[in-house]
Amino acid sequence: MTRVFNFSPGPATLPEPVLRKAAEEMLDWHGSGMSVMEMSHRGKEFISIHAQAESLLRELMGVPANYRVLFMQGGAIGENAIVPMNLIGKTGKADYVSTGDWSKKSIKEAKSYGKVNVAASGEASTFTAIPARSEWKLDPEASYVHICSNETISGVEYHWTPDTGAVPLVADMSSNILSRPVDVSKYGLIYAGAQKNMGPSGLTIVIVRDDLIGHALPICPSAFNYQLQSENDSMYNTPPTYAIYIAGLVLQHVKDQGGLKAMEAHNKAKAAILYDYLDNSSFYSNPVAREDRSLMNVPFKLKDDALDDAFLKGAQAKGMIQLKGHRSVGGMRASIYNAMPIEGVKALVTYMKEFEVQNG
Ligand SMILES: *Cc1c(COP(=O)(O)O)cnc(C)c1O
């Protein structure tokens, strides 16, 4: 068996020990005689798996007691509608900060549910920088302020937490959740699709402060109503049971590795190897402002895009896959989530050097 270094932006590489454990437990979970996939979500076995996953997430992220953790479906794109359906009703208005493709999608979707004010936009810098907090034009009557904490496509990331005063901060953390410590108490709501850093697709994590629950618009479907889901321990409808199980194994693995501080150190070390090389090369380039560079998704371009195909082919031959950049920005993108080992990044840089020598 040969495993590749998978630089996919998502669904993304998972820790090998997690996959091995899932394989071991596939036919018979802990002597139950069943696969987790075959269990009733209301049986004691699955309820224990669910409770363990929630408790690990709470412990790792330091989720305060006045926040609910919901395991939902619909992904972050689903949350683009679910968040306003649950939160915008308070005043009918919300502020959004536009920093790239994902926040633009959030803004577009939210407009169906209320008045959306784009409080700041990185458009002038072609989304290569996060607009400074001093430039944001916030509405004190907004129901919430929405940000995307890491733009997976253009590779810009907040390395600070915006102060939005009494207005709750809502963050799409799909591509950087669990990558570093977060002060959850500074947010009203955090959501994330699991498939970047936490598990397989099909599971969406929502961490929401108690007082923001219970204001859903009447049109909100029951399965997406935070209050109903909270009252039913995320089991108002059948939750994505297998994805929750794998997320639990990933969370345990993160804990065994030393938790989110250790993840941050590991991710900083990996990203530094790649950015240092990019900055010292005239063959490759990354357009993002240094202070806003993502530790998770590193887009880069070759000097001549006619070489892109040869670069990708050569990488593939060396067992490095999914390096093609998003079609909207072109070039390359290396997604280096928690589960990407430092050896993967070193192998990539070694290959990039060889390619530069041969084609530079
Ligand atoms: C991947 C991603 C999404 C989309 O997630 P879906 O699961 O496809 O809904 C949204 N926001 C960000 C920041 C992402 O990285």
CSV table of C-alpha atoms and ligand atoms in Angstrom, one decimal:
chain,number,residue,atom,x,y,z
A,1,MET,CA,0.0,0.0,0.0
A,2,THR,CA,1.3,3.5,-0.9
A,3,ARG,CA,-0.4,6.6,0.5
A,4,VAL,CA,0.0,9.8,-1.5
A,5,PHE,CA,0.6,13.2,0.0
A,6,ASN,CA,-2.9,14.6,-0.7
A,7,PHE,CA,-3.0,18.4,-0.9
A,8,SER,CA,-6.7,18.5,-1.6
A,9,PRO,CA,-8.6,21.5,-0.3
A,10,GLY,CA,-11.5,19.2,0.8
A,11,PRO,CA,-12.5,16.6,1.4
A,12,ALA,CA,-9.0,16.4,2.6
A,13,THR,CA,-6.3,14.1,4.0
A,14,LEU,CA,-7.1,12.5,7.3
A,15,PRO,CA,-4.7,11.3,10.0
A,16,GLU,CA,-3.6,7.7,9.1
A,17,PRO,CA,-4.1,6.4,12.7
A,18,VAL,CA,-7.7,7.5,12.5
A,19,LEU,CA,-8.3,5.6,9.2
A,20,ARG,CA,-6.6,2.5,10.6
A,21,LYS,CA,-8.7,2.6,13.8
A,22,ALA,CA,-11.9,3.0,11.7
A,23,ALA,CA,-10.8,0.1,9.5
A,24,GLU,CA,-10.2,-2.1,12.7
A,25,GLU,CA,-13.6,-1.2,14.1
A,26,MET,CA,-15.5,-1.4,10.8
A,27,LEU,CA,-17.3,-4.7,11.3
A,28,ASP,CA,-17.6,-4.7,15.1
A,29,TRP,CA,-17.5,-1.5,17.1
A,30,HIS,CA,-16.3,-2.3,20.7
A,31,GLY,CA,-17.9,-5.7,20.8
A,32,SER,CA,-21.3,-4.5,19.8
A,33,GLY,CA,-21.3,-6.8,16.8
A,34,MET,CA,-22.2,-3.9,14.5
A,35,SER,CA,-20.5,-1.3,12.4
A,36,VAL,CA,-21.1,2.3,13.6
A,37,MET,CA,-22.9,2.8,10.2
A,38,GLU,CA,-25.5,0.2,11.2
A,39,MET,CA,-26.3,1.6,14.7
A,40,SER,CA,-29.5,3.3,15.7
A,41,HIS,CA,-28.7,6.9,16.5
A,42,ARG,CA,-30.9,6.5,19.6
A,43,GLY,CA,-29.1,3.4,20.9
A,44,LYS,CA,-26.7,3.6,23.8
A,45,GLU,CA,-23.6,2.8,21.6
A,46,PHE,CA,-24.1,5.7,19.3
A,47,ILE,CA,-25.2,8.1,22.0
A,48,SER,CA,-21.9,7.4,23.7
A,49,ILE,CA,-20.0,8.1,20.4
A,50,HIS,CA,-21.9,11.3,20.0
A,51,ALA,CA,-21.3,12.5,23.6
A,52,GLN,CA,-17.6,11.7,23.4
A,53,ALA,CA,-17.2,13.7,20.1
A,54,GLU,CA,-19.0,16.7,21.7
A,55,SER,CA,-17.0,16.5,24.9
A,56,LEU,CA,-13.7,16.3,23.0
A,57,LEU,CA,-14.6,19.3,20.8
A,58,ARG,CA,-15.6,21.3,23.9
A,59,GLU,CA,-12.4,20.4,25.7
A,60,LEU,CA,-10.1,21.1,22.7
A,61,MET,CA,-11.7,24.4,21.8
A,62,GLY,CA,-12.5,25.4,25.3
A,63,VAL,CA,-16.2,25.9,24.5
A,64,PRO,CA,-17.8,27.8,27.4
A,65,ALA,CA,-20.9,26.3,29.1
A,66,ASN,CA,-23.3,28.8,27.7
A,67,TYR,CA,-22.6,27.6,24.1
A,68,ARG,CA,-24.4,24.7,22.4
A,69,VAL,CA,-22.5,22.4,20.1
A,70,LEU,CA,-24.7,21.1,17.2
A,71,PHE,CA,-23.9,18.4,14.7
A,72,MET,CA,-25.8,19.3,11.6
A,73,GLN,CA,-25.9,18.7,7.9
A,74,GLY,CA,-26.0,20.9,4.8
A,75,GLY,CA,-22.3,22.0,5.0
A,76,ALA,CA,-21.1,25.5,5.2
A,77,ILE,CA,-23.0,26.4,2.1
A,78,GLY,CA,-26.1,25.2,3.9
A,79,GLU,CA,-25.2,27.4,6.9
A,80,ASN,CA,-25.0,30.4,4.5
A,81,ALA,CA,-28.8,30.2,4.6
A,82,ILE,CA,-29.3,28.5,8.0
A,83,VAL,CA,-27.4,31.2,9.9
A,84,PRO,CA,-29.5,34.1,8.6
A,85,MET,CA,-32.7,32.1,9.0
A,86,ASN,CA,-31.9,31.6,12.7
A,87,LEU,CA,-30.2,34.9,13.5
A,88,ILE,CA,-31.2,37.7,11.3
A,89,GLY,CA,-34.7,37.9,12.6
A,90,LYS,CA,-33.6,39.9,15.7
A,91,THR,CA,-33.3,43.2,13.7
A,92,GLY,CA,-33.7,42.0,10.1
A,93,LYS,CA,-30.2,43.2,9.3
A,94,ALA,CA,-26.7,41.8,9.3
A,95,ASP,CA,-23.2,43.0,8.5
A,96,TYR,CA,-20.9,40.9,6.3
A,97,VAL,CA,-17.2,41.3,5.6
A,98,SER,CA,-16.2,40.2,2.1
A,99,THR,CA,-12.7,38.7,1.9
A,100,GLY,CA,-13.0,36.3,-1.0
A,101,ASP,CA,-15.1,33.6,-2.8
A,102,TRP,CA,-16.5,32.0,0.4
A,103,SER,CA,-17.6,35.2,2.1
A,104,LYS,CA,-19.1,36.4,-1.3
A,105,LYS,CA,-21.2,33.3,-1.4
A,106,SER,CA,-22.3,33.8,2.2
A,107,ILE,CA,-23.3,37.4,1.3
A,108,LYS,CA,-25.3,36.4,-1.8
A,109,GLU,CA,-27.2,33.7,0.1
A,110,ALA,CA,-28.0,35.9,3.2
A,111,LYS,CA,-29.7,38.5,1.0
A,112,SER,CA,-32.7,36.2,0.7
A,113,TYR,CA,-33.4,36.5,4.4
A,114,GLY,CA,-32.9,40.1,5.3
A,115,LYS,CA,-30.9,43.3,4.7
A,116,VAL,CA,-27.3,42.7,4.2
A,117,ASN,CA,-24.7,45.4,4.6
A,118,VAL,CA,-21.2,44.7,3.3
A,119,ALA,CA,-19.2,46.4,6.1
A,120,ALA,CA,-15.9,46.0,4.4
A,121,SER,CA,-14.4,44.3,1.3
A,122,GLY,CA,-11.0,43.1,0.2
A,123,GLU,CA,-12.0,43.5,-3.4
A,124,ALA,CA,-9.7,46.6,-4.0
A,125,SER,CA,-6.7,44.3,-3.2
A,126,THR,CA,-8.2,41.5,-5.3
A,127,PHE,CA,-8.8,39.7,-2.1
A,128,THR,CA,-5.1,39.4,-1.2
A,129,ALA,CA,-5.5,41.1,2.2
A,130,ILE,CA,-8.0,41.3,5.0
A,131,PRO,CA,-9.5,44.8,5.3
A,132,ALA,CA,-8.2,46.5,8.6
A,133,ARG,CA,-10.8,46.7,11.3
A,134,SER,CA,-10.6,50.5,11.3
A,135,GLU,CA,-12.1,50.4,7.7
A,136,TRP,CA,-15.2,48.4,8.6
A,137,LYS,CA,-18.5,50.3,8.5
A,138,LEU,CA,-20.5,48.4,11.1
A,139,ASP,CA,-24.2,48.9,11.8
A,140,PRO,CA,-24.8,48.9,15.5
A,141,GLU,CA,-28.3,47.5,14.8
A,142,ALA,CA,-27.0,44.5,12.9
A,143,SER,CA,-28.1,41.1,14.2
A,144,TYR,CA,-24.6,39.8,13.7
A,145,VAL,CA,-21.3,40.4,11.9
A,146,HIS,CA,-20.2,37.6,9.6
A,147,ILE,CA,-16.7,36.8,8.6
A,148,CYS,CA,-14.9,33.9,6.9
A,149,SER,CA,-11.9,33.2,9.1
A,150,ASN,CA,-9.9,31.5,6.4
A,151,GLU,CA,-10.6,31.9,2.7
A,152,THR,CA,-9.8,28.5,1.3
A,153,ILE,CA,-9.5,29.5,-2.3
A,154,SER,CA,-7.4,32.7,-2.1
A,155,GLY,CA,-5.5,31.7,1.0
A,156,VAL,CA,-6.1,34.7,3.3
A,157,GLU,CA,-6.7,34.1,7.0
A,158,TYR,CA,-7.5,36.3,10.0
A,159,HIS,CA,-4.7,36.1,12.5
A,160,TRP,CA,-6.7,38.4,14.8
A,161,THR,CA,-10.2,38.3,16.2
A,162,PRO,CA,-12.4,41.3,15.1
A,163,ASP,CA,-14.0,43.3,18.0
A,164,THR,CA,-17.6,43.8,17.1
A,165,GLY,CA,-18.7,45.2,20.4
A,166,ALA,CA,-22.2,44.1,21.5
A,167,VAL,CA,-23.0,42.7,18.0
A,168,PRO,CA,-22.3,38.9,17.9
A,169,LEU,CA,-19.5,37.8,15.6
A,170,VAL,CA,-20.3,34.8,13.3
A,171,ALA,CA,-17.4,32.9,11.6
A,172,ASP,CA,-17.3,30.4,8.8
A,173,MET,CA,-14.3,28.4,10.1
A,174,SER,CA,-14.7,25.5,7.7
A,175,SER,CA,-11.0,25.5,6.6
A,176,ASN,CA,-9.2,26.4,9.8
A,177,ILE,CA,-11.2,25.0,12.7
A,178,LEU,CA,-8.9,23.0,15.0
A,179,SER,CA,-5.8,24.4,13.3
A,180,ARG,CA,-5.0,26.7,16.3
A,181,PRO,CA,-6.5,27.8,19.6
A,182,VAL,CA,-9.6,30.0,19.3
A,183,ASP,CA,-11.2,32.1,22.1
A,184,VAL,CA,-14.8,30.9,21.5
A,185,SER,CA,-16.2,33.5,23.9
A,186,LYS,CA,-15.4,36.2,21.4
A,187,TYR,CA,-17.8,34.7,18.9
A,188,GLY,CA,-21.6,34.4,18.9
A,189,LEU,CA,-21.5,31.5,16.5
A,190,ILE,CA,-18.9,29.4,14.7
A,191,TYR,CA,-19.7,27.0,11.9
A,192,ALA,CA,-17.6,24.6,9.9
A,193,GLY,CA,-18.0,21.8,7.4
A,194,ALA,CA,-16.0,18.9,8.8
A,195,GLN,CA,-14.3,17.8,5.6
A,196,LYS,CA,-11.3,20.1,5.8
A,197,ASN,CA,-9.8,19.5,9.2
A,198,MET,CA,-12.2,17.4,11.2
A,199,GLY,CA,-13.5,14.4,9.3
A,200,PRO,CA,-15.5,13.4,6.3
A,201,SER,CA,-18.0,15.5,4.5
A,202,GLY,CA,-21.7,15.4,5.5
A,203,LEU,CA,-21.2,16.8,9.0
A,204,THR,CA,-21.4,20.5,9.9
A,205,ILE,CA,-20.3,21.8,13.3
A,206,VAL,CA,-22.2,24.7,14.8
A,207,ILE,CA,-21.1,26.3,18.1
A,208,VAL,CA,-23.7,28.8,19.1
A,209,ARG,CA,-24.2,31.0,22.2
A,210,ASP,CA,-27.4,30.3,24.1
A,211,ASP,CA,-28.9,33.7,23.7
A,212,LEU,CA,-28.8,33.6,19.9
A,213,ILE,CA,-31.0,30.5,19.8
A,214,GLY,CA,-34.7,30.9,19.5
A,215,HIS,CA,-35.1,33.7,17.0
A,216,ALA,CA,-35.6,31.7,13.8
A,217,LEU,CA,-37.6,33.1,11.0
A,218,PRO,CA,-41.0,31.2,10.6
A,219,ILE,CA,-39.8,29.9,7.2
A,220,CYS,CA,-36.8,28.1,8.8
A,221,PRO,CA,-37.1,24.3,8.2
A,222,SER,CA,-37.3,22.3,11.4
A,223,ALA,CA,-34.1,20.3,10.6
A,224,PHE,CA,-32.2,23.6,10.4
A,225,ASN,CA,-33.7,25.3,13.4
A,226,TYR,CA,-31.0,25.7,16.1
A,227,GLN,CA,-33.6,25.7,18.9
A,228,LEU,CA,-35.1,22.4,17.8
A,229,GLN,CA,-31.7,20.8,17.2
A,230,SER,CA,-30.4,22.1,20.5
A,231,GLU,CA,-33.5,20.8,22.4
A,232,ASN,CA,-33.0,17.4,20.7
A,233,ASP,CA,-29.3,17.0,21.2
A,234,SER,CA,-28.8,17.4,17.4
A,235,MET,CA,-31.1,14.4,16.9
A,236,TYR,CA,-34.2,16.2,15.7
A,237,ASN,CA,-33.5,14.4,12.4
A,238,THR,CA,-31.0,11.5,12.0
A,239,PRO,CA,-27.6,13.0,12.3
A,240,PRO,CA,-24.7,12.0,10.0
A,241,THR,CA,-23.7,9.2,12.4
A,242,TYR,CA,-20.6,7.8,10.7
A,243,ALA,CA,-19.2,11.3,10.1
A,244,ILE,CA,-19.6,12.1,13.8
A,245,TYR,CA,-17.8,8.9,14.7
A,246,ILE,CA,-14.9,9.7,12.5
A,247,ALA,CA,-14.8,13.3,13.7
A,248,GLY,CA,-14.6,11.9,17.3
A,249,LEU,CA,-11.6,9.8,16.3
A,250,VAL,CA,-10.0,12.9,14.7
A,251,LEU,CA,-10.6,14.9,17.8
A,252,GLN,CA,-9.1,12.2,20.0
A,253,HIS,CA,-6.1,12.2,17.7
A,254,VAL,CA,-5.7,15.9,17.9
A,255,LYS,CA,-5.8,15.6,21.7
A,256,ASP,CA,-3.2,12.8,21.7
A,257,GLN,CA,-1.0,15.1,19.6
A,258,GLY,CA,-1.1,17.8,22.3
A,259,GLY,CA,-4.3,19.8,21.4
A,260,LEU,CA,-4.7,23.0,19.4
A,261,LYS,CA,-1.5,24.7,20.6
A,262,ALA,CA,0.5,21.8,19.3
A,263,MET,CA,-1.5,21.9,16.0
A,264,GLU,CA,-0.7,25.6,15.7
A,265,ALA,CA,3.0,25.0,16.2
A,266,HIS,CA,3.0,22.1,13.7
A,267,ASN,CA,1.0,24.2,11.1
A,268,LYS,CA,3.2,27.3,11.5
A,269,ALA,CA,6.3,25.1,10.9
A,270,LYS,CA,4.8,23.6,7.8
A,271,ALA,CA,3.6,26.9,6.3
A,272,ALA,CA,6.9,28.6,7.0
A,273,ILE,CA,8.8,26.0,5.0
A,274,LEU,CA,6.6,26.7,2.0
A,275,TYR,CA,6.3,30.5,2.3
A,276,ASP,CA,10.0,30.9,2.9
A,277,TYR,CA,10.7,29.0,-0.2
A,278,LEU,CA,8.1,30.9,-2.3
A,279,ASP,CA,9.5,34.3,-1.0
A,280,ASN,CA,13.0,33.4,-2.0
A,281,SER,CA,12.2,32.2,-5.4
A,282,SER,CA,11.7,34.3,-8.6
A,283,PHE,CA,10.1,31.3,-10.3
A,284,TYR,CA,7.1,30.9,-7.9
A,285,SER,CA,5.0,33.6,-6.3
A,286,ASN,CA,2.2,34.0,-3.7
A,287,PRO,CA,0.2,37.3,-3.9
A,288,VAL,CA,-1.2,37.4,-0.3
A,289,ALA,CA,-0.1,40.1,2.2
A,290,ARG,CA,2.3,38.5,4.6
A,291,GLU,CA,0.3,39.2,7.7
A,292,ASP,CA,-2.8,37.7,6.2
A,293,ARG,CA,-1.4,34.5,4.8
A,294,SER,CA,-3.3,31.3,5.5
A,295,LEU,CA,-1.5,28.5,7.4
A,296,MET,CA,-3.9,26.1,5.7
A,297,ASN,CA,-4.2,26.9,2.0
A,298,VAL,CA,-1.2,28.2,0.2
A,299,PRO,CA,-1.9,29.3,-3.4
A,300,PHE,CA,1.1,29.9,-5.6
A,301,LYS,CA,1.8,30.6,-9.3
A,302,LEU,CA,4.6,29.5,-11.6
A,303,LYS,CA,6.4,32.2,-13.6
A,304,ASP,CA,4.8,30.8,-16.8
A,305,ASP,CA,1.4,29.2,-16.6
A,306,ALA,CA,2.3,27.2,-19.7
A,307,LEU,CA,4.3,25.0,-17.3
A,308,ASP,CA,1.4,24.3,-15.0
A,309,ASP,CA,0.4,21.0,-16.5
A,310,ALA,CA,4.0,19.7,-16.5
A,311,PHE,CA,4.3,20.8,-12.8
A,312,LEU,CA,1.1,18.9,-11.9
A,313,LYS,CA,2.1,15.8,-13.8
A,314,GLY,CA,5.6,15.7,-12.2
A,315,ALA,CA,4.1,16.1,-8.8
A,316,GLN,CA,1.6,13.3,-9.4
A,317,ALA,CA,4.5,11.0,-10.5
A,318,LYS,CA,6.1,11.7,-7.1
A,319,GLY,CA,2.9,10.9,-5.2
A,320,MET,CA,1.8,14.5,-4.6
A,321,ILE,CA,-1.8,15.1,-5.7
A,322,GLN,CA,-4.5,17.7,-5.8
A,323,LEU,CA,-2.2,20.7,-6.2
A,324,LYS,CA,-4.1,22.4,-9.0
A,325,GLY,CA,-5.4,25.8,-7.9
A,326,HIS,CA,-9.1,26.7,-7.9
A,327,ARG,CA,-10.4,27.5,-11.4
A,328,SER,CA,-11.2,31.1,-10.3
A,329,VAL,CA,-7.6,31.9,-9.5
A,330,GLY,CA,-5.6,29.4,-11.5
A,331,GLY,CA,-2.0,28.3,-10.6
A,332,MET,CA,-1.4,26.0,-7.8
A,333,ARG,CA,-2.7,25.6,-4.2
A,334,ALA,CA,-1.3,23.4,-1.5
A,335,SER,CA,-3.8,22.7,1.2
A,336,ILE,CA,-1.8,21.7,4.3
A,337,TYR,CA,-4.3,21.0,7.0
A,338,ASN,CA,-3.6,19.4,10.4
A,339,ALA,CA,-3.3,16.0,8.9
A,340,MET,CA,-0.7,16.9,6.3
A,341,PRO,CA,2.7,15.7,7.8
A,342,ILE,CA,5.7,18.0,7.6
A,343,GLU,CA,7.3,15.4,5.4
A,344,GLY,CA,4.6,16.2,2.8
A,345,VAL,CA,5.5,19.8,2.7
A,346,LYS,CA,9.2,19.1,2.6
A,347,ALA,CA,8.7,16.7,-0.3
A,348,LEU,CA,6.7,19.4,-2.1
A,349,VAL,CA,9.4,22.0,-1.7
A,350,THR,CA,12.1,19.5,-2.8
A,351,TYR,CA,10.1,18.9,-5.9
A,352,MET,CA,9.5,22.6,-6.5
A,353,LYS,CA,13.2,23.2,-6.4
A,354,GLU,CA,13.9,20.5,-8.9
A,355,PHE,CA,11.2,21.8,-11.2
A,356,GLU,CA,12.6,25.3,-10.9
A,357,VAL,CA,16.1,24.1,-11.8
A,358,GLN,CA,14.8,22.2,-14.8
A,359,ASN,CA,12.5,24.9,-16.1
A,360,GLY,CA,13.7,28.2,-14.6
B,1,LIG,C1,-15.3,24.2,1.8
B,1,LIG,C2,-15.8,25.5,2.3
B,1,LIG,C3,-17.2,25.8,2.2
B,1,LIG,C4,-18.2,24.9,1.5
B,1,LIG,O1,-18.5,23.8,2.2
B,1,LIG,P1,-19.6,22.8,1.8
B,1,LIG,O2,-19.5,21.6,2.7
B,1,LIG,O3,-19.4,22.5,0.3
B,1,LIG,O4,-20.9,23.5,2.0
B,1,LIG,C5,-17.6,27.0,2.7
B,1,LIG,N1,-16.8,27.9,3.3
B,1,LIG,C6,-15.4,27.6,3.4
B,1,LIG,C7,-14.6,28.6,4.1
B,1,LIG,C8,-14.9,26.4,2.9
B,1,LIG,O5,-13.6,26.1,3.0
